Amino acid sequence: DSPMVFTHQFLARMLKAHWDPKSGRKAVILVFDGMRTDAWDEFLRPVLEERYDVFEMRPGSAILPSETEISRKAISAGCLPADFPIKSRSELELLKHWLQAEMKLAPAFQVVRDDDSVASGMAVRYVSPQIEYIVFSFTDKNLHGNPHDLAFIYNSIVREVIRQDVRAVLRELPQDALIFVTSDHGFTPFSEKALNVSGAVVEDNKLIKYRVVRAPQLFSGEDAKNVLSFDIKTLKIPLPDATRAGQAIQYIHFPRPGYVFQRETFQHNPDKYGHGGLSMAECFVPMAVLGSRHKEQGILSIAAVRQTGSVSEGEPLEIEVVVRAHLMLMQDLSITLSYNLKEVPTPRKEIFRGLEQIYRLRWTPSLPEITPEQRENGTLPLTVTAVLTYQYNGKQYRLSHSAELKIKLDTTRLRRRLDNKLDLLMGRVPKELKS
């Protein structure tokens, strides 16, 4: 009954709590592998709110260790890994078993996609008339092995994949669907400080990872101060095979903040970012339920988001956000307007009074990659979402409104697109993005 929802509780405490299969509304589970809560708030949530309202948000956490194989499988299984009811580790089989056991459902799933190696688009999609299960792994794939700064990765790669690939999937979903969002784990920068894992703790190198060690023995001496250890049985994860010396694995070790593990006989050379440990950045994940928009949004509504004038590429663009009140407001009401635009990174505080106010925003948009069809048409569509938040009579309100703007393209401009392999050689594109 804790407010925190762990990944193995997602189906029971989020899906089952909000979805009635007899209602006729489709349930869509969206799992974003490696999506931290800060990335959810800044990049993913605004795109989802272009079509849906947030019904509920809960603090969420990966189970330990925060590994994909452990925490993501627990989402579809609805239980801790040691309690998986079937031998198969297939997410589809685990999900089907939970739906039958807990909701008496036997959906006829069609496997549209099942390829966990992709760095953009969907990795997994299981479709049935009642429920869909979709996994996006672009965050996980584009952070592992990437040497760039985290802000650069999110702004140049993750943001664009969400804007294009996730938005394309959302357009296929029913407007009245219930959307259930979560992630299996987050990410953290790896430290330069390394703790040697000696053969006295565990001699099998396969059991040693940068953020977690499975071992038959505890650490000792000074190193023990920088390690958090758990009895492996209390975490309810599968027990590894005994070590080569025949010793049973009894402990799970995690390094304290500022440290990573390294094998005593191997060079310390970890990725810049990773997961598997128990830091907040690795564990905290979104848990959200979204659905069709409520008619009642409080005292205010966004009546329109509209473009003012015709704009060519490279020129400043201006929009007007029209906010209306259902009753005349005689006193000032503080509101906040934010946008799904990387050129407008901070929310803007505004004052509302009366029946209607128009707020203007002017900026020069950075254009995404232009498709051949757009070049031929001479126009580029740009979706802008305005998010309005305010407090009224002790209640917090958040609503959004999207509009598709048009930018005229310079058809005389030469646009040269480099081959992916040449991009990689020139250091322009991380290797995870090559097709």
PDB file of N, CA, C and O in Angstrom, residues 126-181:
ATOM      1  N   TYR A 126       2.888  -6.105 -29.372  1.00  0.00           N
ATOM      2  CA  TYR A 126       1.924  -7.193 -29.360  1.00  0.00           C
ATOM      3  C   TYR A 126       0.534  -6.568 -29.400  1.00  0.00           C
ATOM      4  O   TYR A 126       0.181  -5.766 -28.533  1.00  0.00           O
ATOM      5  N   VAL A 127      -0.272  -6.944 -30.382  1.00  0.00           N
ATOM      6  CA  VAL A 127      -1.554  -6.291 -30.624  1.00  0.00           C
ATOM      7  C   VAL A 127      -2.689  -7.286 -30.486  1.00  0.00           C
ATOM      8  O   VAL A 127      -2.610  -8.416 -30.983  1.00  0.00           O
ATOM      9  N   SER A 128      -3.760  -6.860 -29.810  1.00  0.00           N
ATOM     10  CA  SER A 128      -5.005  -7.612 -29.767  1.00  0.00           C
ATOM     11  C   SER A 128      -6.148  -6.599 -29.736  1.00  0.00           C
ATOM     12  O   SER A 128      -5.917  -5.414 -29.505  1.00  0.00           O
ATOM     13  N   PRO A 129      -7.379  -7.027 -29.980  1.00  0.00           N
ATOM     14  CA  PRO A 129      -8.495  -6.067 -29.977  1.00  0.00           C
ATOM     15  C   PRO A 129      -8.690  -5.375 -28.630  1.00  0.00           C
ATOM     16  O   PRO A 129      -9.148  -4.232 -28.590  1.00  0.00           O
ATOM     17  N   GLN A 130      -8.324  -6.042 -27.533  1.00  0.00           N
ATOM     18  CA  GLN A 130      -8.573  -5.470 -26.212  1.00  0.00           C
ATOM     19  C   GLN A 130      -7.386  -4.708 -25.642  1.00  0.00           C
ATOM     20  O   GLN A 130      -7.566  -3.705 -24.940  1.00  0.00           O
ATOM     21  N   ILE A 131      -6.177  -5.186 -25.910  1.00  0.00           N
ATOM     22  CA  ILE A 131      -5.011  -4.641 -25.230  1.00  0.00           C
ATOM     23  C   ILE A 131      -3.794  -4.718 -26.145  1.00  0.00           C
ATOM     24  O   ILE A 131      -3.663  -5.660 -26.936  1.00  0.00           O
ATOM     25  N   GLU A 132      -2.928  -3.720 -26.038  1.00  0.00           N
ATOM     26  CA  GLU A 132      -1.658  -3.720 -26.764  1.00  0.00           C
ATOM     27  C   GLU A 132      -0.515  -3.559 -25.765  1.00  0.00           C
ATOM     28  O   GLU A 132      -0.667  -2.926 -24.719  1.00  0.00           O
ATOM     29  N   TYR A 133       0.632  -4.129 -26.150  1.00  0.00           N
ATOM     30  CA  TYR A 133       1.845  -4.036 -25.331  1.00  0.00           C
ATOM     31  C   TYR A 133       2.969  -3.595 -26.261  1.00  0.00           C
ATOM     32  O   TYR A 133       3.319  -4.298 -27.207  1.00  0.00           O
ATOM     33  N   ILE A 134       3.517  -2.396 -25.997  1.00  0.00           N
ATOM     34  CA  ILE A 134       4.520  -1.800 -26.879  1.00  0.00           C
ATOM     35  C   ILE A 134       5.751  -1.435 -26.054  1.00  0.00           C
ATOM     36  O   ILE A 134       5.633  -0.845 -24.973  1.00  0.00           O
ATOM     37  N   VAL A 135       6.922  -1.775 -26.559  1.00  0.00           N
ATOM     38  CA  VAL A 135       8.192  -1.435 -25.903  1.00  0.00           C
ATOM     39  C   VAL A 135       9.020  -0.583 -26.846  1.00  0.00           C
ATOM     40  O   VAL A 135       9.214  -0.947 -28.012  1.00  0.00           O
ATOM     41  N   PHE A 136       9.486   0.558 -26.340  1.00  0.00           N
ATOM     42  CA  PHE A 136      10.454   1.396 -27.040  1.00  0.00           C
ATOM     43  C   PHE A 136      11.786   1.280 -26.296  1.00  0.00           C
ATOM     44  O   PHE A 136      11.837   1.508 -25.079  1.00  0.00           O
ATOM     45  N   SER A 137      12.843   0.958 -27.005  1.00  0.00           N
ATOM     46  CA  SER A 137      14.144   0.798 -26.352  1.00  0.00           C
ATOM     47  C   SER A 137      15.172   1.824 -26.815  1.00  0.00           C
ATOM     48  O   SER A 137      16.360   1.655 -26.595  1.00  0.00           O
ATOM     49  N   PHE A 138      14.712   2.915 -27.450  1.00  0.00           N
ATOM     50  CA  PHE A 138      15.661   3.869 -28.024  1.00  0.00           C
ATOM     51  C   PHE A 138      16.488   4.585 -26.964  1.00  0.00           C
ATOM     52  O   PHE A 138      17.650   4.916 -27.205  1.00  0.00           O
ATOM     53  N   THR A 139      15.930   4.848 -25.785  1.00  0.00           N
ATOM     54  CA  THR A 139      16.725   5.503 -24.744  1.00  0.00           C
ATOM     55  C   THR A 139      17.850   4.590 -24.287  1.00  0.00           C
ATOM     56  O   THR A 139      19.016   4.989 -24.207  1.00  0.00           O
ATOM     57  N   ASP A 140      17.520   3.338 -23.992  1.00  0.00           N
ATOM     58  CA  ASP A 140      18.522   2.378 -23.535  1.00  0.00           C
ATOM     59  C   ASP A 140      19.610   2.180 -24.590  1.00  0.00           C
ATOM     60  O   ASP A 140      20.803   2.233 -24.287  1.00  0.00           O
ATOM     61  N   LYS A 141      19.201   1.988 -25.846  1.00  0.00           N
ATOM     62  CA  LYS A 141      20.173   1.696 -26.898  1.00  0.00           C
ATOM     63  C   LYS A 141      21.072   2.887 -27.200  1.00  0.00           C
ATOM     64  O   LYS A 141      22.238   2.722 -27.548  1.00  0.00           O
ATOM     65  N   ASN A 142      20.558   4.108 -27.081  1.00  0.00           N
ATOM     66  CA  ASN A 142      21.340   5.279 -27.437  1.00  0.00           C
ATOM     67  C   ASN A 142      22.173   5.829 -26.286  1.00  0.00           C
ATOM     68  O   ASN A 142      22.979   6.736 -26.499  1.00  0.00           O
ATOM     69  N   LEU A 143      21.994   5.303 -25.083  1.00  0.00           N
ATOM     70  CA  LEU A 143      22.829   5.728 -23.958  1.00  0.00           C
ATOM     71  C   LEU A 143      23.987   4.771 -23.707  1.00  0.00           C
ATOM     72  O   LEU A 143      25.084   5.190 -23.346  1.00  0.00           O
ATOM     73  N   HIS A 144      23.759   3.487 -23.899  1.00  0.00           N
ATOM     74  CA  HIS A 144      24.845   2.521 -23.731  1.00  0.00           C
ATOM     75  C   HIS A 144      25.929   2.785 -24.776  1.00  0.00           C
ATOM     76  O   HIS A 144      25.655   2.898 -25.977  1.00  0.00           O
ATOM     77  N   GLY A 145      27.156   2.886 -24.317  1.00  0.00           N
ATOM     78  CA  GLY A 145      28.282   3.037 -25.227  1.00  0.00           C
ATOM     79  C   GLY A 145      28.396   4.399 -25.883  1.00  0.00           C
ATOM     80  O   GLY A 145      29.210   4.577 -26.790  1.00  0.00           O
ATOM     81  N   ASN A 146      27.619   5.363 -25.448  1.00  0.00           N
ATOM     82  CA  ASN A 146      27.648   6.696 -26.055  1.00  0.00           C
ATOM     83  C   ASN A 146      28.533   7.620 -25.226  1.00  0.00           C
ATOM     84  O   ASN A 146      28.258   7.839 -24.043  1.00  0.00           O
ATOM     85  N   PRO A 147      29.589   8.206 -25.802  1.00  0.00           N
ATOM     86  CA  PRO A 147      30.518   9.029 -25.026  1.00  0.00           C
ATOM     87  C   PRO A 147      30.097  10.482 -24.888  1.00  0.00           C
ATOM     88  O   PRO A 147      30.760  11.249 -24.194  1.00  0.00           O
ATOM     89  N   HIS A 148      28.996  10.885 -25.528  1.00  0.00           N
ATOM     90  CA  HIS A 148      28.608  12.293 -25.522  1.00  0.00           C
ATOM     91  C   HIS A 148      27.975  12.683 -24.184  1.00  0.00           C
ATOM     92  O   HIS A 148      27.575  11.830 -23.388  1.00  0.00           O
ATOM     93  N   ASP A 149      27.853  13.993 -23.951  1.00  0.00           N
ATOM     94  CA  ASP A 149      27.211  14.489 -22.742  1.00  0.00           C
ATOM     95  C   ASP A 149      25.739  14.071 -22.743  1.00  0.00           C
ATOM     96  O   ASP A 149      25.084  14.029 -23.790  1.00  0.00           O
ATOM     97  N   LEU A 150      25.221  13.837 -21.533  1.00  0.00           N
ATOM     98  CA  LEU A 150      23.847  13.361 -21.412  1.00  0.00           C
ATOM     99  C   LEU A 150      22.852  14.352 -22.015  1.00  0.00           C
ATOM    100  O   LEU A 150      21.904  13.957 -22.704  1.00  0.00           O
ATOM    101  N   ALA A 151      23.057  15.653 -21.785  1.00  0.00           N
ATOM    102  CA  ALA A 151      22.143  16.658 -22.327  1.00  0.00           C
ATOM    103  C   ALA A 151      22.124  16.615 -23.850  1.00  0.00           C
ATOM    104  O   ALA A 151      21.064  16.755 -24.475  1.00  0.00           O
ATOM    105  N   PHE A 152      23.284  16.394 -24.451  1.00  0.00           N
ATOM    106  CA  PHE A 152      23.355  16.317 -25.914  1.00  0.00           C
ATOM    107  C   PHE A 152      22.591  15.101 -26.421  1.00  0.00           C
ATOM    108  O   PHE A 152      21.849  15.185 -27.404  1.00  0.00           O
ATOM    109  N   ILE A 153      22.757  13.957 -25.770  1.00  0.00           N
ATOM    110  CA  ILE A 153      22.079  12.732 -26.203  1.00  0.00           C
ATOM    111  C   ILE A 153      20.566  12.907 -26.144  1.00  0.00           C
ATOM    112  O   ILE A 153      19.837  12.557 -27.081  1.00  0.00           O
ATOM    113  N   TYR A 154      20.094  13.477 -25.038  1.00  0.00           N
ATOM    114  CA  TYR A 154      18.646  13.647 -24.892  1.00  0.00           C
ATOM    115  C   TYR A 154      18.100  14.668 -25.881  1.00  0.00           C
ATOM    116  O   TYR A 154      17.047  14.458 -26.495  1.00  0.00           O
ATOM    117  N   ASN A 155      18.797  15.779 -26.057  1.00  0.00           N
ATOM    118  CA  ASN A 155      18.268  16.844 -26.903  1.00  0.00           C
ATOM    119  C   ASN A 155      18.395  16.539 -28.388  1.00  0.00           C
ATOM    120  O   ASN A 155      17.536  16.938 -29.175  1.00  0.00           O
ATOM    121  N   SER A 156      19.459  15.846 -28.792  1.00  0.00           N
ATOM    122  CA  SER A 156      19.672  15.634 -30.215  1.00  0.00           C
ATOM    123  C   SER A 156      19.145  14.291 -30.712  1.00  0.00           C
ATOM    124  O   SER A 156      18.870  14.149 -31.902  1.00  0.00           O
ATOM    125  N   ILE A 157      18.999  13.309 -29.822  1.00  0.00           N
ATOM    126  CA  ILE A 157      18.591  11.973 -30.262  1.00  0.00           C
ATOM    127  C   ILE A 157      17.243  11.590 -29.656  1.00  0.00           C
ATOM    128  O   ILE A 157      16.263  11.372 -30.371  1.00  0.00           O
ATOM    129  N   VAL A 158      17.195  11.517 -28.332  1.00  0.00           N
ATOM    130  CA  VAL A 158      15.984  11.032 -27.663  1.00  0.00           C
ATOM    131  C   VAL A 158      14.791  11.923 -27.985  1.00  0.00           C
ATOM    132  O   VAL A 158      13.693  11.438 -28.291  1.00  0.00           O
ATOM    133  N   ARG A 159      14.984  13.236 -27.917  1.00  0.00           N
ATOM    134  CA  ARG A 159      13.877  14.157 -28.200  1.00  0.00           C
ATOM    135  C   ARG A 159      13.305  13.929 -29.610  1.00  0.00           C
ATOM    136  O   ARG A 159      12.085  13.866 -29.803  1.00  0.00           O
ATOM    137  N   GLU A 160      14.178  13.769 -30.595  1.00  0.00           N
ATOM    138  CA  GLU A 160      13.706  13.618 -31.968  1.00  0.00           C
ATOM    139  C   GLU A 160      13.029  12.275 -32.197  1.00  0.00           C
ATOM    140  O   GLU A 160      12.048  12.188 -32.954  1.00  0.00           O
ATOM    141  N   VAL A 161      13.530  11.212 -31.561  1.00  0.00           N
ATOM    142  CA  VAL A 161      12.868   9.911 -31.693  1.00  0.00           C
ATOM    143  C   VAL A 161      11.471   9.970 -31.090  1.00  0.00           C
ATOM    144  O   VAL A 161      10.501   9.437 -31.657  1.00  0.00           O
ATOM    145  N   ILE A 162      11.344  10.637 -29.946  1.00  0.00           N
ATOM    146  CA  ILE A 162      10.026  10.773 -29.318  1.00  0.00           C
ATOM    147  C   ILE A 162       9.095  11.585 -30.216  1.00  0.00           C
ATOM    148  O   ILE A 162       7.943  11.208 -30.444  1.00  0.00           O
ATOM    149  N   ARG A 163       9.589  12.696 -30.716  1.00  0.00           N
ATOM    150  CA  ARG A 163       8.746  13.557 -31.552  1.00  0.00           C
ATOM    151  C   ARG A 163       8.255  12.844 -32.810  1.00  0.00           C
ATOM    152  O   ARG A 163       7.120  13.057 -33.250  1.00  0.00           O
ATOM    153  N   GLN A 164       9.102  12.024 -33.401  1.00  0.00           N
ATOM    154  CA  GLN A 164       8.736  11.400 -34.665  1.00  0.00           C
ATOM    155  C   GLN A 164       8.160   9.995 -34.472  1.00  0.00           C
ATOM    156  O   GLN A 164       7.019   9.722 -34.857  1.00  0.00           O
ATOM    157  N   ASP A 165       8.933   9.105 -33.848  1.00  0.00           N
ATOM    158  CA  ASP A 165       8.517   7.700 -33.772  1.00  0.00           C
ATOM    159  C   ASP A 165       7.372   7.479 -32.789  1.00  0.00           C
ATOM    160  O   ASP A 165       6.415   6.759 -33.095  1.00  0.00           O
ATOM    161  N   VAL A 166       7.487   8.060 -31.599  1.00  0.00           N
ATOM    162  CA  VAL A 166       6.422   7.862 -30.613  1.00  0.00           C
ATOM    163  C   VAL A 166       5.144   8.545 -31.081  1.00  0.00           C
ATOM    164  O   VAL A 166       4.044   7.991 -30.980  1.00  0.00           O
ATOM    165  N   ARG A 167       5.292   9.747 -31.616  1.00  0.00           N
ATOM    166  CA  ARG A 167       4.103  10.461 -32.104  1.00  0.00           C
ATOM    167  C   ARG A 167       3.414   9.683 -33.226  1.00  0.00           C
ATOM    168  O   ARG A 167       2.184   9.650 -33.307  1.00  0.00           O
ATOM    169  N   ALA A 168       4.194   9.031 -34.086  1.00  0.00           N
ATOM    170  CA  ALA A 168       3.603   8.244 -35.176  1.00  0.00           C
ATOM    171  C   ALA A 168       2.782   7.081 -34.630  1.00  0.00           C
ATOM    172  O   ALA A 168       1.705   6.769 -35.153  1.00  0.00           O
ATOM    173  N   VAL A 169       3.271   6.428 -33.576  1.00  0.00           N
ATOM    174  CA  VAL A 169       2.520   5.328 -32.960  1.00  0.00           C
ATOM    175  C   VAL A 169       1.256   5.843 -32.296  1.00  0.00           C
ATOM    176  O   VAL A 169       0.180   5.236 -32.406  1.00  0.00           O
ATOM    177  N   LEU A 170       1.346   6.985 -31.617  1.00  0.00           N
ATOM    178  CA  LEU A 170       0.176   7.535 -30.932  1.00  0.00           C
ATOM    179  C   LEU A 170      -0.941   7.854 -31.914  1.00  0.00           C
ATOM    180  O   LEU A 170      -2.125   7.705 -31.584  1.00  0.00           O
ATOM    181  N   ARG A 171      -0.582   8.290 -33.111  1.00  0.00           N
ATOM    182  CA  ARG A 171      -1.613   8.609 -34.105  1.00  0.00           C
ATOM    183  C   ARG A 171      -2.409   7.375 -34.520  1.00  0.00           C
ATOM    184  O   ARG A 171      -3.545   7.492 -35.000  1.00  0.00           O
ATOM    185  N   GLU A 172      -1.829   6.177 -34.343  1.00  0.00           N
ATOM    186  CA  GLU A 172      -2.526   4.941 -34.714  1.00  0.00           C
ATOM    187  C   GLU A 172      -3.479   4.459 -33.623  1.00  0.00           C
ATOM    188  O   GLU A 172      -4.319   3.595 -33.882  1.00  0.00           O
ATOM    189  N   LEU A 173      -3.348   4.992 -32.416  1.00  0.00           N
ATOM    190  CA  LEU A 173      -4.127   4.480 -31.290  1.00  0.00           C
ATOM    191  C   LEU A 173      -5.496   5.142 -31.221  1.00  0.00           C
ATOM    192  O   LEU A 173      -5.655   6.299 -31.608  1.00  0.00           O
ATOM    193  N   PRO A 174      -6.504   4.434 -30.701  1.00  0.00           N
ATOM    194  CA  PRO A 174      -7.832   5.034 -30.553  1.00  0.00           C
ATOM    195  C   PRO A 174      -7.796   6.242 -29.611  1.00  0.00           C
ATOM    196  O   PRO A 174      -7.067   6.252 -28.623  1.00  0.00           O
ATOM    197  N   GLN A 175      -8.605   7.249 -29.931  1.00  0.00           N
ATOM    198  CA  GLN A 175      -8.640   8.463 -29.110  1.00  0.00           C
ATOM    199  C   GLN A 175      -9.138   8.169 -27.704  1.00  0.00           C
ATOM    200  O   GLN A 175      -8.761   8.839 -26.745  1.00  0.00           O
ATOM    201  N   ASP A 176     -10.003   7.147 -27.563  1.00  0.00           N
ATOM    202  CA  ASP A 176     -10.568   6.844 -26.248  1.00  0.00           C
ATOM    203  C   ASP A 176      -9.793   5.751 -25.517  1.00  0.00           C
ATOM    204  O   ASP A 176     -10.267   5.210 -24.506  1.00  0.00           O
ATOM    205  N   ALA A 177      -8.599   5.403 -25.995  1.00  0.00           N
ATOM    206  CA  ALA A 177      -7.807   4.353 -25.335  1.00  0.00           C
ATOM    207  C   ALA A 177      -7.312   4.822 -23.978  1.00  0.00           C
ATOM    208  O   ALA A 177      -7.153   6.021 -23.729  1.00  0.00           O
ATOM    209  N   LEU A 178      -7.062   3.863 -23.109  1.00  0.00           N
ATOM    210  CA  LEU A 178      -6.370   4.123 -21.848  1.00  0.00           C
ATOM    211  C   LEU A 178      -4.899   3.788 -22.059  1.00  0.00           C
ATOM    212  O   LEU A 178      -4.568   2.680 -22.496  1.00  0.00           O
ATOM    213  N   ILE A 179      -4.027   4.735 -21.754  1.00  0.00           N
ATOM    214  CA  ILE A 179      -2.600   4.583 -22.005  1.00  0.00           C
ATOM    215  C   ILE A 179      -1.884   4.403 -20.667  1.00  0.00           C
ATOM    216  O   ILE A 179      -2.022   5.245 -19.761  1.00  0.00           O
ATOM    217  N   PHE A 180      -1.117   3.329 -20.547  1.00  0.00           N
ATOM    218  CA  PHE A 180      -0.380   3.019 -19.321  1.00  0.00           C
ATOM    219  C   PHE A 180       1.113   3.091 -19.627  1.00  0.00           C
ATOM    220  O   PHE A 180       1.613   2.355 -20.472  1.00  0.00           O
ATOM    221  N   VAL A 181       1.818   3.980 -18.934  1.00  0.00           N
ATOM    222  CA  VAL A 181       3.218   4.267 -19.248  1.00  0.00           C
ATOM    223  C   VAL A 181       4.115   3.898 -18.074  1.00  0.00           C
ATOM    224  O   VAL A 181       3.815   4.230 -16.921  1.00  0.00           O
TER     225      VAL A 181
END
